[in-house]
Amino acid sequence: MVVLENLEQFKTLYRDGRKWNRCVEAIENIGNIRDGVYHSIGDSLAYMIEDGVAKNSEHFIGNRRYFDVHYYLEGQETIEANHKQQLDIVMPYQDETDREYLAGSGTLQTVGQGQVVILDNNNAYRFIGDKRVRKVVLKVTIEDGYFLNK
């Protein structure tokens, strides 16, 4: 898990590559979208605004084809993350959902307004919180701008 202090830091560190530029394009478009509805840019990125109380997860969630980028607009929540190899599989990977569920414990990090979090495929994560949070959630393909199966 990578935690950046603000969007400018994200733009500076991840300025090269189509998928990173598309992340910025999506974030800069949030004034034009409705909350809770996924939108896409090309075939490599889907994004939406989540608004509400953080969804507490019993199990860690792991992905293989997509990784998550979260940009926090308001509020804060805690993310617990760990390397998948350090966790126990509860539900094996399902290609249809691009998810696997794992159990164990990890490192806690509280994040909030203005910060950008990158949750890569080597890690699994879960959210802990009881207060309202508003954030842009981006699902980014691990391939460099395209799906291999298309």
PDB file of N, CA and C in Angstrom, residues 3-96:
ATOM      1  N   VAL A   3       0.752   5.367   0.355  1.00  0.00           N
ATOM      2  CA  VAL A   3      -0.062   6.497   0.789  1.00  0.00           C
ATOM      3  C   VAL A   3       0.676   7.777   0.431  1.00  0.00           C
ATOM      4  N   LEU A   4       0.016   8.613  -0.367  1.00  0.00           N
ATOM      5  CA  LEU A   4       0.584   9.893  -0.771  1.00  0.00           C
ATOM      6  C   LEU A   4      -0.208  11.011  -0.105  1.00  0.00           C
ATOM      7  N   GLU A   5       0.455  12.087   0.212  1.00  0.00           N
ATOM      8  CA  GLU A   5      -0.176  13.159   0.979  1.00  0.00           C
ATOM      9  C   GLU A   5      -1.177  13.985   0.197  1.00  0.00           C
ATOM     10  N   ASN A   6      -1.028  14.026  -1.144  1.00  0.00           N
ATOM     11  CA  ASN A   6      -1.961  14.845  -1.915  1.00  0.00           C
ATOM     12  C   ASN A   6      -1.894  14.459  -3.390  1.00  0.00           C
ATOM     13  N   LEU A   7      -2.817  15.009  -4.155  1.00  0.00           N
ATOM     14  CA  LEU A   7      -2.895  14.713  -5.576  1.00  0.00           C
ATOM     15  C   LEU A   7      -1.679  15.241  -6.334  1.00  0.00           C
ATOM     16  N   GLU A   8      -1.138  16.357  -5.918  1.00  0.00           N
ATOM     17  CA  GLU A   8       0.058  16.905  -6.578  1.00  0.00           C
ATOM     18  C   GLU A   8       1.236  15.940  -6.457  1.00  0.00           C
ATOM     19  N   GLN A   9       1.382  15.319  -5.301  1.00  0.00           N
ATOM     20  CA  GLN A   9       2.444  14.331  -5.124  1.00  0.00           C
ATOM     21  C   GLN A   9       2.220  13.141  -6.059  1.00  0.00           C
ATOM     22  N   PHE A  10       0.967  12.705  -6.185  1.00  0.00           N
ATOM     23  CA  PHE A  10       0.635  11.626  -7.114  1.00  0.00           C
ATOM     24  C   PHE A  10       1.016  12.011  -8.542  1.00  0.00           C
ATOM     25  N   LYS A  11       0.630  13.220  -8.947  1.00  0.00           N
ATOM     26  CA  LYS A  11       0.933  13.687 -10.312  1.00  0.00           C
ATOM     27  C   LYS A  11       2.432  13.746 -10.565  1.00  0.00           C
ATOM     28  N   THR A  12       3.199  14.116  -9.560  1.00  0.00           N
ATOM     29  CA  THR A  12       4.651  14.215  -9.709  1.00  0.00           C
ATOM     30  C   THR A  12       5.301  12.834  -9.798  1.00  0.00           C
ATOM     31  N   LEU A  13       4.910  11.939  -8.905  1.00  0.00           N
ATOM     32  CA  LEU A  13       5.540  10.621  -8.851  1.00  0.00           C
ATOM     33  C   LEU A  13       5.086   9.691  -9.970  1.00  0.00           C
ATOM     34  N   TYR A  14       3.837   9.835 -10.397  1.00  0.00           N
ATOM     35  CA  TYR A  14       3.257   8.917 -11.383  1.00  0.00           C
ATOM     36  C   TYR A  14       2.879   9.664 -12.660  1.00  0.00           C
ATOM     37  N   ARG A  15       3.781  10.475 -13.162  1.00  0.00           N
ATOM     38  CA  ARG A  15       3.475  11.300 -14.335  1.00  0.00           C
ATOM     39  C   ARG A  15       3.659  10.554 -15.650  1.00  0.00           C
ATOM     40  N   ASP A  16       4.358   9.428 -15.632  1.00  0.00           N
ATOM     41  CA  ASP A  16       4.598   8.673 -16.857  1.00  0.00           C
ATOM     42  C   ASP A  16       3.663   7.476 -16.937  1.00  0.00           C
ATOM     43  N   GLY A  17       3.099   7.274 -18.080  1.00  0.00           N
ATOM     44  CA  GLY A  17       2.250   6.110 -18.300  1.00  0.00           C
ATOM     45  C   GLY A  17       0.792   6.490 -18.488  1.00  0.00           C
ATOM     46  N   ARG A  18       0.172   5.833 -19.454  1.00  0.00           N
ATOM     47  CA  ARG A  18      -1.215   6.125 -19.797  1.00  0.00           C
ATOM     48  C   ARG A  18      -2.168   5.888 -18.621  1.00  0.00           C
ATOM     49  N   LYS A  19      -1.991   4.788 -17.882  1.00  0.00           N
ATOM     50  CA  LYS A  19      -2.935   4.502 -16.814  1.00  0.00           C
ATOM     51  C   LYS A  19      -2.869   5.548 -15.704  1.00  0.00           C
ATOM     52  N   TRP A  20      -1.694   6.080 -15.427  1.00  0.00           N
ATOM     53  CA  TRP A  20      -1.582   7.106 -14.384  1.00  0.00           C
ATOM     54  C   TRP A  20      -2.211   8.416 -14.852  1.00  0.00           C
ATOM     55  N   ASN A  21      -1.994   8.747 -16.121  1.00  0.00           N
ATOM     56  CA  ASN A  21      -2.620   9.953 -16.666  1.00  0.00           C
ATOM     57  C   ASN A  21      -4.138   9.826 -16.686  1.00  0.00           C
ATOM     58  N   ARG A  22      -4.621   8.624 -16.954  1.00  0.00           N
ATOM     59  CA  ARG A  22      -6.070   8.402 -16.928  1.00  0.00           C
ATOM     60  C   ARG A  22      -6.628   8.524 -15.520  1.00  0.00           C
ATOM     61  N   CYS A  23      -5.872   8.146 -14.520  1.00  0.00           N
ATOM     62  CA  CYS A  23      -6.306   8.342 -13.123  1.00  0.00           C
ATOM     63  C   CYS A  23      -6.524   9.825 -12.846  1.00  0.00           C
ATOM     64  N   VAL A  24      -5.578  10.637 -13.248  1.00  0.00           N
ATOM     65  CA  VAL A  24      -5.687  12.089 -13.047  1.00  0.00           C
ATOM     66  C   VAL A  24      -6.871  12.628 -13.840  1.00  0.00           C
ATOM     67  N   GLU A  25      -7.032  12.177 -15.073  1.00  0.00           N
ATOM     68  CA  GLU A  25      -8.169  12.610 -15.898  1.00  0.00           C
ATOM     69  C   GLU A  25      -9.489  12.280 -15.213  1.00  0.00           C
ATOM     70  N   ALA A  26      -9.597  11.084 -14.651  1.00  0.00           N
ATOM     71  CA  ALA A  26     -10.820  10.680 -13.957  1.00  0.00           C
ATOM     72  C   ALA A  26     -11.071  11.555 -12.732  1.00  0.00           C
ATOM     73  N   ILE A  27     -10.053  11.772 -11.932  1.00  0.00           N
ATOM     74  CA  ILE A  27     -10.204  12.596 -10.729  1.00  0.00           C
ATOM     75  C   ILE A  27     -10.612  14.015 -11.103  1.00  0.00           C
ATOM     76  N   GLU A  28     -10.047  14.530 -12.157  1.00  0.00           N
ATOM     77  CA  GLU A  28     -10.391  15.895 -12.575  1.00  0.00           C
ATOM     78  C   GLU A  28     -11.784  15.979 -13.197  1.00  0.00           C
ATOM     79  N   ASN A  29     -12.403  14.837 -13.476  1.00  0.00           N
ATOM     80  CA  ASN A  29     -13.750  14.800 -14.061  1.00  0.00           C
ATOM     81  C   ASN A  29     -14.848  14.579 -13.024  1.00  0.00           C
ATOM     82  N   ILE A  30     -14.517  14.486 -11.754  1.00  0.00           N
ATOM     83  CA  ILE A  30     -15.529  14.107 -10.764  1.00  0.00           C
ATOM     84  C   ILE A  30     -16.667  15.110 -10.626  1.00  0.00           C
ATOM     85  N   GLY A  31     -16.465  16.334 -11.044  1.00  0.00           N
ATOM     86  CA  GLY A  31     -17.547  17.311 -11.015  1.00  0.00           C
ATOM     87  C   GLY A  31     -18.639  17.011 -12.019  1.00  0.00           C
ATOM     88  N   ASN A  32     -18.383  16.103 -12.934  1.00  0.00           N
ATOM     89  CA  ASN A  32     -19.328  15.781 -14.006  1.00  0.00           C
ATOM     90  C   ASN A  32     -20.002  14.422 -13.850  1.00  0.00           C
ATOM     91  N   ILE A  33     -19.781  13.738 -12.729  1.00  0.00           N
ATOM     92  CA  ILE A  33     -20.365  12.398 -12.569  1.00  0.00           C
ATOM     93  C   ILE A  33     -21.243  12.335 -11.330  1.00  0.00           C
ATOM     94  N   ARG A  34     -22.113  11.319 -11.305  1.00  0.00           N
ATOM     95  CA  ARG A  34     -22.984  11.087 -10.148  1.00  0.00           C
ATOM     96  C   ARG A  34     -22.321  10.102  -9.192  1.00  0.00           C
ATOM     97  N   ASP A  35     -22.568  10.291  -7.908  1.00  0.00           N
ATOM     98  CA  ASP A  35     -22.055   9.360  -6.902  1.00  0.00           C
ATOM     99  C   ASP A  35     -22.626   7.958  -7.125  1.00  0.00           C
ATOM    100  N   GLY A  36     -21.794   6.958  -6.859  1.00  0.00           N
ATOM    101  CA  GLY A  36     -22.242   5.577  -6.874  1.00  0.00           C
ATOM    102  C   GLY A  36     -22.409   4.947  -8.244  1.00  0.00           C
ATOM    103  N   VAL A  37     -22.029   5.643  -9.297  1.00  0.00           N
ATOM    104  CA  VAL A  37     -22.158   5.119 -10.664  1.00  0.00           C
ATOM    105  C   VAL A  37     -20.762   4.998 -11.258  1.00  0.00           C
ATOM    106  N   TYR A  38     -20.423   3.790 -11.715  1.00  0.00           N
ATOM    107  CA  TYR A  38     -19.115   3.609 -12.330  1.00  0.00           C
ATOM    108  C   TYR A  38     -19.073   4.237 -13.719  1.00  0.00           C
ATOM    109  N   HIS A  39     -17.969   4.887 -14.019  1.00  0.00           N
ATOM    110  CA  HIS A  39     -17.673   5.460 -15.321  1.00  0.00           C
ATOM    111  C   HIS A  39     -16.352   4.862 -15.765  1.00  0.00           C
ATOM    112  N   SER A  40     -16.033   4.981 -17.061  1.00  0.00           N
ATOM    113  CA  SER A  40     -14.768   4.416 -17.511  1.00  0.00           C
ATOM    114  C   SER A  40     -14.060   5.364 -18.460  1.00  0.00           C
ATOM    115  N   ILE A  41     -12.769   5.161 -18.530  1.00  0.00           N
ATOM    116  CA  ILE A  41     -11.927   5.845 -19.507  1.00  0.00           C
ATOM    117  C   ILE A  41     -11.190   4.731 -20.232  1.00  0.00           C
ATOM    118  N   GLY A  42     -11.529   4.556 -21.499  1.00  0.00           N
ATOM    119  CA  GLY A  42     -10.941   3.459 -22.245  1.00  0.00           C
ATOM    120  C   GLY A  42     -11.340   2.131 -21.634  1.00  0.00           C
ATOM    121  N   ASP A  43     -10.505   1.131 -21.854  1.00  0.00           N
ATOM    122  CA  ASP A  43     -10.793  -0.182 -21.284  1.00  0.00           C
ATOM    123  C   ASP A  43      -9.854  -0.523 -20.126  1.00  0.00           C
ATOM    124  N   SER A  44      -9.163   0.485 -19.619  1.00  0.00           N
ATOM    125  CA  SER A  44      -8.177   0.206 -18.576  1.00  0.00           C
ATOM    126  C   SER A  44      -8.506   0.818 -17.222  1.00  0.00           C
ATOM    127  N   LEU A  45      -9.601   1.599 -17.130  1.00  0.00           N
ATOM    128  CA  LEU A  45      -9.887   2.275 -15.874  1.00  0.00           C
ATOM    129  C   LEU A  45     -11.388   2.481 -15.717  1.00  0.00           C
ATOM    130  N   ALA A  46     -11.899   2.123 -14.537  1.00  0.00           N
ATOM    131  CA  ALA A  46     -13.277   2.425 -14.144  1.00  0.00           C
ATOM    132  C   ALA A  46     -13.208   3.186 -12.829  1.00  0.00           C
ATOM    133  N   TYR A  47     -14.112   4.140 -12.652  1.00  0.00           N
ATOM    134  CA  TYR A  47     -14.058   4.948 -11.438  1.00  0.00           C
ATOM    135  C   TYR A  47     -15.439   5.425 -11.031  1.00  0.00           C
ATOM    136  N   MET A  48     -15.579   5.715  -9.733  1.00  0.00           N
ATOM    137  CA  MET A  48     -16.815   6.273  -9.204  1.00  0.00           C
ATOM    138  C   MET A  48     -16.520   7.003  -7.898  1.00  0.00           C
ATOM    139  N   ILE A  49     -17.508   7.765  -7.462  1.00  0.00           N
ATOM    140  CA  ILE A  49     -17.426   8.423  -6.161  1.00  0.00           C
ATOM    141  C   ILE A  49     -18.222   7.593  -5.167  1.00  0.00           C
ATOM    142  N   GLU A  50     -17.587   7.207  -4.070  1.00  0.00           N
ATOM    143  CA  GLU A  50     -18.269   6.550  -2.959  1.00  0.00           C
ATOM    144  C   GLU A  50     -18.489   7.591  -1.882  1.00  0.00           C
ATOM    145  N   ASP A  51     -19.683   7.610  -1.309  1.00  0.00           N
ATOM    146  CA  ASP A  51     -20.010   8.561  -0.258  1.00  0.00           C
ATOM    147  C   ASP A  51     -20.846   7.842   0.790  1.00  0.00           C
ATOM    148  N   GLY A  52     -20.354   7.814   2.013  1.00  0.00           N
ATOM    149  CA  GLY A  52     -21.084   7.170   3.098  1.00  0.00           C
ATOM    150  C   GLY A  52     -20.136   6.661   4.154  1.00  0.00           C
ATOM    151  N   VAL A  53     -20.685   5.898   5.083  1.00  0.00           N
ATOM    152  CA  VAL A  53     -19.883   5.311   6.147  1.00  0.00           C
ATOM    153  C   VAL A  53     -19.013   4.220   5.538  1.00  0.00           C
ATOM    154  N   ALA A  54     -17.758   4.211   5.914  1.00  0.00           N
ATOM    155  CA  ALA A  54     -16.811   3.222   5.392  1.00  0.00           C
ATOM    156  C   ALA A  54     -17.372   1.817   5.579  1.00  0.00           C
ATOM    157  N   LYS A  55     -17.228   1.007   4.558  1.00  0.00           N
ATOM    158  CA  LYS A  55     -17.703  -0.370   4.623  1.00  0.00           C
ATOM    159  C   LYS A  55     -16.676  -1.211   5.361  1.00  0.00           C
ATOM    160  N   ASN A  56     -17.017  -1.589   6.583  1.00  0.00           N
ATOM    161  CA  ASN A  56     -16.112  -2.440   7.347  1.00  0.00           C
ATOM    162  C   ASN A  56     -16.147  -3.850   6.774  1.00  0.00           C
ATOM    163  N   SER A  57     -14.985  -4.383   6.494  1.00  0.00           N
ATOM    164  CA  SER A  57     -14.873  -5.703   5.889  1.00  0.00           C
ATOM    165  C   SER A  57     -14.364  -6.691   6.922  1.00  0.00           C
ATOM    166  N   GLU A  58     -15.024  -7.840   7.005  1.00  0.00           N
ATOM    167  CA  GLU A  58     -14.547  -8.880   7.909  1.00  0.00           C
ATOM    168  C   GLU A  58     -13.251  -9.474   7.385  1.00  0.00           C
ATOM    169  N   HIS A  59     -13.221  -9.700   6.080  1.00  0.00           N
ATOM    170  CA  HIS A  59     -12.062 -10.321   5.458  1.00  0.00           C
ATOM    171  C   HIS A  59     -11.285  -9.316   4.616  1.00  0.00           C
ATOM    172  N   PHE A  60     -10.030  -9.614   4.399  1.00  0.00           N
ATOM    173  CA  PHE A  60      -9.202  -8.835   3.486  1.00  0.00           C
ATOM    174  C   PHE A  60      -9.635  -9.156   2.058  1.00  0.00           C
ATOM    175  N   ILE A  61      -9.525  -8.176   1.182  1.00  0.00           N
ATOM    176  CA  ILE A  61      -9.850  -8.347  -0.234  1.00  0.00           C
ATOM    177  C   ILE A  61      -8.561  -8.258  -1.031  1.00  0.00           C
ATOM    178  N   GLY A  62      -8.358  -9.230  -1.908  1.00  0.00           N
ATOM    179  CA  GLY A  62      -7.211  -9.203  -2.810  1.00  0.00           C
ATOM    180  C   GLY A  62      -7.695  -9.222  -4.244  1.00  0.00           C
ATOM    181  N   ASN A  63      -6.967  -8.568  -5.128  1.00  0.00           N
ATOM    182  CA  ASN A  63      -7.284  -8.522  -6.558  1.00  0.00           C
ATOM    183  C   ASN A  63      -6.080  -9.016  -7.349  1.00  0.00           C
ATOM    184  N   ARG A  64      -6.331  -9.389  -8.596  1.00  0.00           N
ATOM    185  CA  ARG A  64      -5.238  -9.821  -9.469  1.00  0.00           C
ATOM    186  C   ARG A  64      -5.172  -9.022 -10.767  1.00  0.00           C
ATOM    187  N   ARG A  65      -6.320  -8.708 -11.362  1.00  0.00           N
ATOM    188  CA  ARG A  65      -6.315  -8.002 -12.654  1.00  0.00           C
ATOM    189  C   ARG A  65      -6.376  -6.490 -12.515  1.00  0.00           C
ATOM    190  N   TYR A  66      -6.897  -6.013 -11.398  1.00  0.00           N
ATOM    191  CA  TYR A  66      -7.019  -4.576 -11.165  1.00  0.00           C
ATOM    192  C   TYR A  66      -6.387  -4.224  -9.839  1.00  0.00           C
ATOM    193  N   PHE A  67      -5.910  -3.003  -9.729  1.00  0.00           N
ATOM    194  CA  PHE A  67      -5.536  -2.473  -8.426  1.00  0.00           C
ATOM    195  C   PHE A  67      -6.370  -1.228  -8.191  1.00  0.00           C
ATOM    196  N   ASP A  68      -6.456  -0.817  -6.940  1.00  0.00           N
ATOM    197  CA  ASP A  68      -7.287   0.321  -6.557  1.00  0.00           C
ATOM    198  C   ASP A  68      -6.442   1.555  -6.291  1.00  0.00           C
ATOM    199  N   VAL A  69      -6.978   2.692  -6.697  1.00  0.00           N
ATOM    200  CA  VAL A  69      -6.454   3.997  -6.301  1.00  0.00           C
ATOM    201  C   VAL A  69      -7.626   4.717  -5.652  1.00  0.00           C
ATOM    202  N   HIS A  70      -7.439   5.197  -4.425  1.00  0.00           N
ATOM    203  CA  HIS A  70      -8.482   5.930  -3.706  1.00  0.00           C
ATOM    204  C   HIS A  70      -7.987   7.351  -3.470  1.00  0.00           C
ATOM    205  N   TYR A  71      -8.816   8.303  -3.877  1.00  0.00           N
ATOM    206  CA  TYR A  71      -8.516   9.718  -3.643  1.00  0.00           C
ATOM    207  C   TYR A  71      -9.590  10.258  -2.706  1.00  0.00           C
ATOM    208  N   TYR A  72      -9.164  10.697  -1.526  1.00  0.00           N
ATOM    209  CA  TYR A  72     -10.082  11.091  -0.459  1.00  0.00           C
ATOM    210  C   TYR A  72     -10.499  12.548  -0.587  1.00  0.00           C
ATOM    211  N   LEU A  73     -11.796  12.759  -0.719  1.00  0.00           N
ATOM    212  CA  LEU A  73     -12.359  14.101  -0.849  1.00  0.00           C
ATOM    213  C   LEU A  73     -12.770  14.677   0.506  1.00  0.00           C
ATOM    214  N   GLU A  74     -13.369  13.830   1.362  1.00  0.00           N
ATOM    215  CA  GLU A  74     -13.823  14.254   2.688  1.00  0.00           C
ATOM    216  C   GLU A  74     -13.736  13.069   3.638  1.00  0.00           C
ATOM    217  N   GLY A  75     -13.579  13.372   4.922  1.00  0.00           N
ATOM    218  CA  GLY A  75     -13.597  12.335   5.953  1.00  0.00           C
ATOM    219  C   GLY A  75     -12.313  11.541   6.007  1.00  0.00           C
ATOM    220  N   GLN A  76     -12.361  10.493   6.817  1.00  0.00           N
ATOM    221  CA  GLN A  76     -11.202   9.608   6.933  1.00  0.00           C
ATOM    222  C   GLN A  76     -11.665   8.211   7.302  1.00  0.00           C
ATOM    223  N   GLU A  77     -10.815   7.255   7.020  1.00  0.00           N
ATOM    224  CA  GLU A  77     -11.061   5.865   7.374  1.00  0.00           C
ATOM    225  C   GLU A  77      -9.717   5.189   7.611  1.00  0.00           C
ATOM    226  N   THR A  78      -9.771   4.024   8.198  1.00  0.00           N
ATOM    227  CA  THR A  78      -8.558   3.256   8.439  1.00  0.00           C
ATOM    228  C   THR A  78      -8.538   2.075   7.479  1.00  0.00           C
ATOM    229  N   ILE A  79      -7.377   1.852   6.895  1.00  0.00           N
ATOM    230  CA  ILE A  79      -7.175   0.714   6.013  1.00  0.00           C
ATOM    231  C   ILE A  79      -6.198  -0.232   6.707  1.00  0.00           C
ATOM    232  N   GLU A  80      -6.550  -1.496   6.736  1.00  0.00           N
ATOM    233  CA  GLU A  80      -5.645  -2.523   7.239  1.00  0.00           C
ATOM    234  C   GLU A  80      -5.162  -3.311   6.031  1.00  0.00           C
ATOM    235  N   ALA A  81      -3.860  -3.424   5.866  1.00  0.00           N
ATOM    236  CA  ALA A  81      -3.303  -4.090   4.686  1.00  0.00           C
ATOM    237  C   ALA A  81      -2.154  -5.007   5.090  1.00  0.00           C
ATOM    238  N   ASN A  82      -1.947  -6.029   4.254  1.00  0.00           N
ATOM    239  CA  ASN A  82      -0.835  -6.942   4.459  1.00  0.00           C
ATOM    240  C   ASN A  82      -0.540  -7.638   3.135  1.00  0.00           C
ATOM    241  N   HIS A  83       0.667  -8.197   3.005  1.00  0.00           N
ATOM    242  CA  HIS A  83       1.007  -8.999   1.838  1.00  0.00           C
ATOM    243  C   HIS A  83       0.115 -10.236   1.832  1.00  0.00           C
ATOM    244  N   LYS A  84      -0.356 -10.613   0.679  1.00  0.00           N
ATOM    245  CA  LYS A  84      -1.244 -11.774   0.574  1.00  0.00           C
ATOM    246  C   LYS A  84      -0.615 -13.042   1.152  1.00  0.00           C
ATOM    247  N   GLN A  85       0.715 -13.177   0.964  1.00  0.00           N
ATOM    248  CA  GLN A  85       1.401 -14.387   1.441  1.00  0.00           C
ATOM    249  C   GLN A  85       1.355 -14.506   2.973  1.00  0.00           C
ATOM    250  N   GLN A  86       1.113 -13.402   3.652  1.00  0.00           N
ATOM    251  CA  GLN A  86       1.058 -13.405   5.116  1.00  0.00           C
ATOM    252  C   GLN A  86      -0.341 -13.694   5.643  1.00  0.00           C
ATOM    253  N   LEU A  87      -1.311 -13.878   4.739  1.00  0.00           N
ATOM    254  CA  LEU A  87      -2.705 -14.069   5.125  1.00  0.00           C
ATOM    255  C   LEU A  87      -3.180 -15.452   4.700  1.00  0.00           C
ATOM    256  N   ASP A  88      -4.276 -15.901   5.296  1.00  0.00           N
ATOM    257  CA  ASP A  88      -4.867 -17.199   4.978  1.00  0.00           C
ATOM    258  C   ASP A  88      -6.047 -17.020   4.029  1.00  0.00           C
ATOM    259  N   ILE A  89      -6.141 -17.872   3.021  1.00  0.00           N
ATOM    260  CA  ILE A  89      -7.232 -17.790   2.060  1.00  0.00           C
ATOM    261  C   ILE A  89      -8.525 -18.275   2.710  1.00  0.00           C
ATOM    262  N   VAL A  90      -9.561 -17.442   2.614  1.00  0.00           N
ATOM    263  CA  VAL A  90     -10.886 -17.787   3.107  1.00  0.00           C
ATOM    264  C   VAL A  90     -11.767 -18.213   1.933  1.00  0.00           C
ATOM    265  N   MET A  91     -11.692 -17.446   0.850  1.00  0.00           N
ATOM    266  CA  MET A  91     -12.413 -17.770  -0.393  1.00  0.00           C
ATOM    267  C   MET A  91     -11.435 -17.587  -1.542  1.00  0.00           C
ATOM    268  N   PRO A  92     -11.199 -18.653  -2.317  1.00  0.00           N
ATOM    269  CA  PRO A  92     -10.223 -18.572  -3.404  1.00  0.00           C
ATOM    270  C   PRO A  92     -10.597 -17.515  -4.442  1.00  0.00           C
ATOM    271  N   TYR A  93      -9.622 -17.147  -5.231  1.00  0.00           N
ATOM    272  CA  TYR A  93      -9.803 -16.150  -6.276  1.00  0.00           C
ATOM    273  C   TYR A  93     -10.896 -16.566  -7.241  1.00  0.00           C
ATOM    274  N   GLN A  94     -11.759 -15.590  -7.598  1.00  0.00           N
ATOM    275  CA  GLN A  94     -12.801 -15.796  -8.601  1.00  0.00           C
ATOM    276  C   GLN A  94     -12.567 -14.808  -9.731  1.00  0.00           C
ATOM    277  N   ASP A  95     -12.374 -15.332 -10.913  1.00  0.00           N
ATOM    278  CA  ASP A  95     -12.081 -14.502 -12.077  1.00  0.00           C
ATOM    279  C   ASP A  95     -13.225 -13.538 -12.384  1.00  0.00           C
ATOM    280  N   GLU A  96     -14.470 -13.957 -12.160  1.00  0.00           N
ATOM    281  CA  GLU A  96     -15.629 -13.124 -12.479  1.00  0.00           C
ATOM    282  C   GLU A  96     -15.650 -11.828 -11.674  1.00  0.00           C
TER     283      GLU A  96
END
